[in-house]
Every structure is written in structure tokens, then in C-alpha cells.
mmCIF file of N, CA and C in Angstrom:
data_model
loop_
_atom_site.group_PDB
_atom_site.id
_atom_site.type_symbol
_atom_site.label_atom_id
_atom_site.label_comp_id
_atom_site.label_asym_id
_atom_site.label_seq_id
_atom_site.Cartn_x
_atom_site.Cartn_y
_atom_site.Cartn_z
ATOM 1 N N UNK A 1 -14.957 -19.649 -1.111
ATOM 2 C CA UNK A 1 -15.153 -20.627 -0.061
ATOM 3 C C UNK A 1 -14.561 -21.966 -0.510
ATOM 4 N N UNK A 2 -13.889 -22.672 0.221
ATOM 5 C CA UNK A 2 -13.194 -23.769 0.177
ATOM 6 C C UNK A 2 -14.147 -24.970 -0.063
ATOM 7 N N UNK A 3 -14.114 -26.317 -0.663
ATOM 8 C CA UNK A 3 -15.445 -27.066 -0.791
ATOM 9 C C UNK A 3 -14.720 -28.008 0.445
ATOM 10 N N UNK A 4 -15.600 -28.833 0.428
ATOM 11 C CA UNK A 4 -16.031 -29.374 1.809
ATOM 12 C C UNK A 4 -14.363 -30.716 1.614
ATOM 13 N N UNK A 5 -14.539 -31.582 0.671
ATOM 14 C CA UNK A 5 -13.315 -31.829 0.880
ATOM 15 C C UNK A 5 -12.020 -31.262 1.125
ATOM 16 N N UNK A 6 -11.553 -29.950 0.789
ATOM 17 C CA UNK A 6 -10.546 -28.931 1.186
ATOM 18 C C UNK A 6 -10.515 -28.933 2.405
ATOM 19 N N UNK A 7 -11.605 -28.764 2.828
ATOM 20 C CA UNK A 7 -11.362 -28.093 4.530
ATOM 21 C C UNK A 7 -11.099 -28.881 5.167
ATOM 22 N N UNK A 8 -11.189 -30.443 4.371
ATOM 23 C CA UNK A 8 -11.020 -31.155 5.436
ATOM 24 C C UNK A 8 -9.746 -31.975 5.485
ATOM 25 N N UNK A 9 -9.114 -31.925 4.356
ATOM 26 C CA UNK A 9 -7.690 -31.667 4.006
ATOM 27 C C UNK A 9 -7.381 -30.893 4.796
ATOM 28 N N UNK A 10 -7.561 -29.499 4.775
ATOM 29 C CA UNK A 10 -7.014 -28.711 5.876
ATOM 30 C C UNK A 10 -6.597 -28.817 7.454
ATOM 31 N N UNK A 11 -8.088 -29.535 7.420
ATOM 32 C CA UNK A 11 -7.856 -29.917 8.995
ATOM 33 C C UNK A 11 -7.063 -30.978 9.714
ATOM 34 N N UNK A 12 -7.239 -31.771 8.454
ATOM 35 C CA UNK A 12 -6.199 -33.049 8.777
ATOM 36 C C UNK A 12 -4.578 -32.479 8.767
ATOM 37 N N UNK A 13 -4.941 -31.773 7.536
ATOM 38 C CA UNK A 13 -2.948 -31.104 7.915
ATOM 39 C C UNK A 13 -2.594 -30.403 9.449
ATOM 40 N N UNK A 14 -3.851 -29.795 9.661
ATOM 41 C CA UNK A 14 -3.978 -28.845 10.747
ATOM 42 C C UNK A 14 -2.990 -29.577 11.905
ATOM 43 N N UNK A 15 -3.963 -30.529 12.044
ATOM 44 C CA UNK A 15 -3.591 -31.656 13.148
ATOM 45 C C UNK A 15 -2.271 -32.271 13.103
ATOM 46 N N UNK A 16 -1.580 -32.655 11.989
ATOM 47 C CA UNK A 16 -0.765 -33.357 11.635
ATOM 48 C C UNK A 16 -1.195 -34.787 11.232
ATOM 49 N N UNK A 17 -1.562 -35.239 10.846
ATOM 50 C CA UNK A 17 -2.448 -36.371 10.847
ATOM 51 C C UNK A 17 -2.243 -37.062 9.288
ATOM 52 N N UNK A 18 -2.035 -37.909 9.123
ATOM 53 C CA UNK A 18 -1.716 -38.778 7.972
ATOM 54 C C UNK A 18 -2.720 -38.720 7.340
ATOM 55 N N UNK A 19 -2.732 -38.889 6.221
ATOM 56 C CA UNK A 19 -3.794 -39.749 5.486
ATOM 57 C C UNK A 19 -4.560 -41.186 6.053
ATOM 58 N N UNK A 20 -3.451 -42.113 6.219
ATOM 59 C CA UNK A 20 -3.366 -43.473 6.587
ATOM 60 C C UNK A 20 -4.254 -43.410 8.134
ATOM 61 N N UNK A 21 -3.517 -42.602 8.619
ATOM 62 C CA UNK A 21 -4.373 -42.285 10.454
ATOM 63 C C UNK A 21 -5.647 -42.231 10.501
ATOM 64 N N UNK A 22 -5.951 -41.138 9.420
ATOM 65 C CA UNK A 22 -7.498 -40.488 9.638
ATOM 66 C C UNK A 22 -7.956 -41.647 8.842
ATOM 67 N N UNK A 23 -7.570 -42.360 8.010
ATOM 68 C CA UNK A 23 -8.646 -43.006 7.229
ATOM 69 C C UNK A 23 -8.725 -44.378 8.197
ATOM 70 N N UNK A 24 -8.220 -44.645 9.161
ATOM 71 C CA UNK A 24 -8.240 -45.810 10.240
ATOM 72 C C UNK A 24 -9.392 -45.374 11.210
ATOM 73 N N UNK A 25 -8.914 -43.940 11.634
ATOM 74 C CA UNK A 25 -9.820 -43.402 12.449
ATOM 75 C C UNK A 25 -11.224 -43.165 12.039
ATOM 76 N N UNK A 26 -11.525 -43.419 10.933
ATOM 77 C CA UNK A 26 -12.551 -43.021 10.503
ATOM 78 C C UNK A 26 -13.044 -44.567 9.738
ATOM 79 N N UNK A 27 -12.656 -45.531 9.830
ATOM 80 C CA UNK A 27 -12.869 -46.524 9.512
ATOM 81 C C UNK A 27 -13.437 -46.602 7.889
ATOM 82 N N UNK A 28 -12.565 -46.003 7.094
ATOM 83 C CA UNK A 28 -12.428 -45.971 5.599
ATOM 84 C C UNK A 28 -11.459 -46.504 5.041
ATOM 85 N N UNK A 29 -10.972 -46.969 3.721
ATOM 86 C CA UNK A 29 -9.421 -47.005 3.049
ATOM 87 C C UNK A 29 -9.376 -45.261 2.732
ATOM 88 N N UNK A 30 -7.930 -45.736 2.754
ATOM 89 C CA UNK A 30 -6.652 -44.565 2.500
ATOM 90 C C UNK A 30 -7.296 -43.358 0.869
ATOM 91 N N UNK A 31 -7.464 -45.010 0.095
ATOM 92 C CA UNK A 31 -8.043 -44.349 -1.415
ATOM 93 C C UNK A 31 -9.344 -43.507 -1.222
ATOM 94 N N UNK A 32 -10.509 -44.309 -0.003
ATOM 95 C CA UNK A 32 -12.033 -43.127 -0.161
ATOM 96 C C UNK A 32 -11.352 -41.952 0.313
ATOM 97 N N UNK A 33 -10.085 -42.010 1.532
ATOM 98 C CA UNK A 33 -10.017 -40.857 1.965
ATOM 99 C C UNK A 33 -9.783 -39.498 1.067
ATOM 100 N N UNK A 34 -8.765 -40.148 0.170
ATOM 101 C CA UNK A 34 -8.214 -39.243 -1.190
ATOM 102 C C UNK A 34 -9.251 -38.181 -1.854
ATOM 103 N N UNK A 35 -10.167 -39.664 -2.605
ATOM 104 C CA UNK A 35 -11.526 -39.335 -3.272
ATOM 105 C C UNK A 35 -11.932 -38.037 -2.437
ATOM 106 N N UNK A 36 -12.563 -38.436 -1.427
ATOM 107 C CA UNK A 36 -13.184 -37.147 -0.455
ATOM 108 C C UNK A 36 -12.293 -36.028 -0.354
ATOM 109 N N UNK A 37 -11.125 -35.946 0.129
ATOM 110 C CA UNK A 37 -10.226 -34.376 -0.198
ATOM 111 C C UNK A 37 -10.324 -34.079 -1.211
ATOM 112 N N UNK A 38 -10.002 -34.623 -2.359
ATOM 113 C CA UNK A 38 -9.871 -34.311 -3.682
ATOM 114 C C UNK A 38 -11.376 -34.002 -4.721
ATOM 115 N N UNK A 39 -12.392 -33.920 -3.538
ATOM 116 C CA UNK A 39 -13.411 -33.836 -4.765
ATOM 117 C C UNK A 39 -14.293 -35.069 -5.411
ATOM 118 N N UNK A 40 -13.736 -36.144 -5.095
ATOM 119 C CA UNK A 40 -13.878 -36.857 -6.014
ATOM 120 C C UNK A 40 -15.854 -37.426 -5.963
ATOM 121 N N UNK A 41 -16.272 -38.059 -6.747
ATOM 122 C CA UNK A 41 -17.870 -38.821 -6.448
ATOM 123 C C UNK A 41 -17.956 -39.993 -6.025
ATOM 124 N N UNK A 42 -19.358 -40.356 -5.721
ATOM 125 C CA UNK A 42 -18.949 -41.810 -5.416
ATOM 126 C C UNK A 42 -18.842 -42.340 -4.110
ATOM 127 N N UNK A 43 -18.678 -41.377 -3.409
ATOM 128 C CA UNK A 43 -18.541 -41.661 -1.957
ATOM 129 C C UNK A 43 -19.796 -41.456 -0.854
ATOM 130 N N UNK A 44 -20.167 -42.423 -0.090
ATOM 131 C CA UNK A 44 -21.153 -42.494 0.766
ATOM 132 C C UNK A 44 -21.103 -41.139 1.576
ATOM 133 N N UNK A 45 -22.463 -40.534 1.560
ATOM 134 C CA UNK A 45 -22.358 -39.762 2.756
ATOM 135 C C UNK A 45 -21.721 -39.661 3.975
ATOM 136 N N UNK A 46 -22.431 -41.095 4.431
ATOM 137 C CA UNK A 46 -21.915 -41.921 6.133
ATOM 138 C C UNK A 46 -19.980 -41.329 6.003
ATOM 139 N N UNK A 47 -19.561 -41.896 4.958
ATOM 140 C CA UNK A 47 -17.668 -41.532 4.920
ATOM 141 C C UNK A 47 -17.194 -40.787 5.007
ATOM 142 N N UNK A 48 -18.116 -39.340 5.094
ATOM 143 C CA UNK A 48 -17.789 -37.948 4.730
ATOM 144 C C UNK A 48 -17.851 -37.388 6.001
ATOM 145 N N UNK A 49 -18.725 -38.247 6.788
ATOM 146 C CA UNK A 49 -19.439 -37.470 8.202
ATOM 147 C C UNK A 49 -18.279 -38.105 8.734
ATOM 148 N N UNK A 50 -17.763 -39.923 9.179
ATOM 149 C CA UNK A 50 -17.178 -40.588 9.457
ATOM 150 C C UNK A 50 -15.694 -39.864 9.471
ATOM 151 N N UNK A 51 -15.072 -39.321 8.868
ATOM 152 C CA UNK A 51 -14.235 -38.287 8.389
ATOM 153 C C UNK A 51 -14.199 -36.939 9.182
ATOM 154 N N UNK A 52 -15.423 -36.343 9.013
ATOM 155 C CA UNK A 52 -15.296 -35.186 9.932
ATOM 156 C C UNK A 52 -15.724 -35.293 11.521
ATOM 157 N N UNK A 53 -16.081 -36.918 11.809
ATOM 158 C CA UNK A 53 -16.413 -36.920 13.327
ATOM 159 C C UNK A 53 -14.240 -37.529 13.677
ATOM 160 N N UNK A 54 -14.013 -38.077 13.159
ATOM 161 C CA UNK A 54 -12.765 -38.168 13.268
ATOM 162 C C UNK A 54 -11.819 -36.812 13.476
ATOM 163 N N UNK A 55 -12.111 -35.946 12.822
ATOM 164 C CA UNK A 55 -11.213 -34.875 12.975
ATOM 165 C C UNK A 55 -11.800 -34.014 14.136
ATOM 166 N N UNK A 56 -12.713 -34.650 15.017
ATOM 167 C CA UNK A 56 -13.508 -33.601 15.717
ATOM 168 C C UNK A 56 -14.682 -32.061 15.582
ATOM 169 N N UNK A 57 -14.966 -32.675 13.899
ATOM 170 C CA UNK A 57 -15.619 -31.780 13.121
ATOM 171 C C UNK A 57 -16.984 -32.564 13.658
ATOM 172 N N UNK A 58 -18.354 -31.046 13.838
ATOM 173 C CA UNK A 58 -19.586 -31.553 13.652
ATOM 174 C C UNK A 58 -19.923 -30.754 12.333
ATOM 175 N N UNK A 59 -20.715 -31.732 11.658
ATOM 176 C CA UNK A 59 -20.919 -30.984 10.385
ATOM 177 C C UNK A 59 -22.935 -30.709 10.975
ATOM 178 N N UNK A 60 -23.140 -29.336 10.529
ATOM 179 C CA UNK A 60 -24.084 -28.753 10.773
ATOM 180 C C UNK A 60 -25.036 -28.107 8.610
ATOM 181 N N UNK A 61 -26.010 -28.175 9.079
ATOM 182 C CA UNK A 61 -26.444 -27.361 7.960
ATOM 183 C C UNK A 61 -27.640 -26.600 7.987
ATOM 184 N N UNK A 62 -27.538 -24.988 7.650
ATOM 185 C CA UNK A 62 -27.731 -23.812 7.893
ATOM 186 C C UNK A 62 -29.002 -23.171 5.929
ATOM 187 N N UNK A 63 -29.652 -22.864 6.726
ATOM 188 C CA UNK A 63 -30.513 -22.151 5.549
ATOM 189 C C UNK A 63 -29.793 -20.868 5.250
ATOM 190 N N UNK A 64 -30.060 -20.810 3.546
ATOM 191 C CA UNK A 64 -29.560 -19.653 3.330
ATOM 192 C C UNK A 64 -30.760 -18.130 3.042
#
């Protein structure tokens, strides 16, 4: 399974969508956007959601 920054790399490629775009659209810098694809720590929740309401993602969470 892909981690949560991947997919959302993914989706942004999906779209065609810049780096620079989504991180406007999502009212972040370019660099948190990175951090968040790449894994990185450090980053606010709110930026992650902010990110996937931009790409038209609802992020949901499911018991296992």
C-alpha cells in the first residue's frame, strides 16, 4: 500500500497539476508541499487535509 503522501503525489500527477498550483490551492508553500509527498515530519495535520480537499480528495478513516 502506497503511504498517504504517495497517493497524493499521485493524484496531483493524475490531474496534471504542479507542485506550485496545488500548494496555492491549498494555501501552503511549495516546500510543506514536498515535505508531505515525500514523507517528510513536521507537518500540521490541517496541511495534509488542506492538500487532499484541494485535489478533491475526502480523507475518511475506517476501523480495522
Amino acid at each position: 500500500m502506497l503511504d498517504l503522501g504517495a497517493q497524493l503525489a499521485a493524484r496531483r500527477r493524475e490531474l496534471g497539476i504542479l507542485q506550485q498550483q496545488l500548494a496555492d490551492a491549498a494555501g501552503i508553500s511549495r516546500s510543506t508541499l514536498h515535505t508531505i509527498e515525500h514523507g517528510g515530519t513536521g507537518v500540521r495535520w490541517e496541511k495534509v487535509v488542506a492538500v487532499a480537499d484541494a485535489l478533491g480528495l475526502e480523507m475518511t478513516f475506517t476501523q480495522r
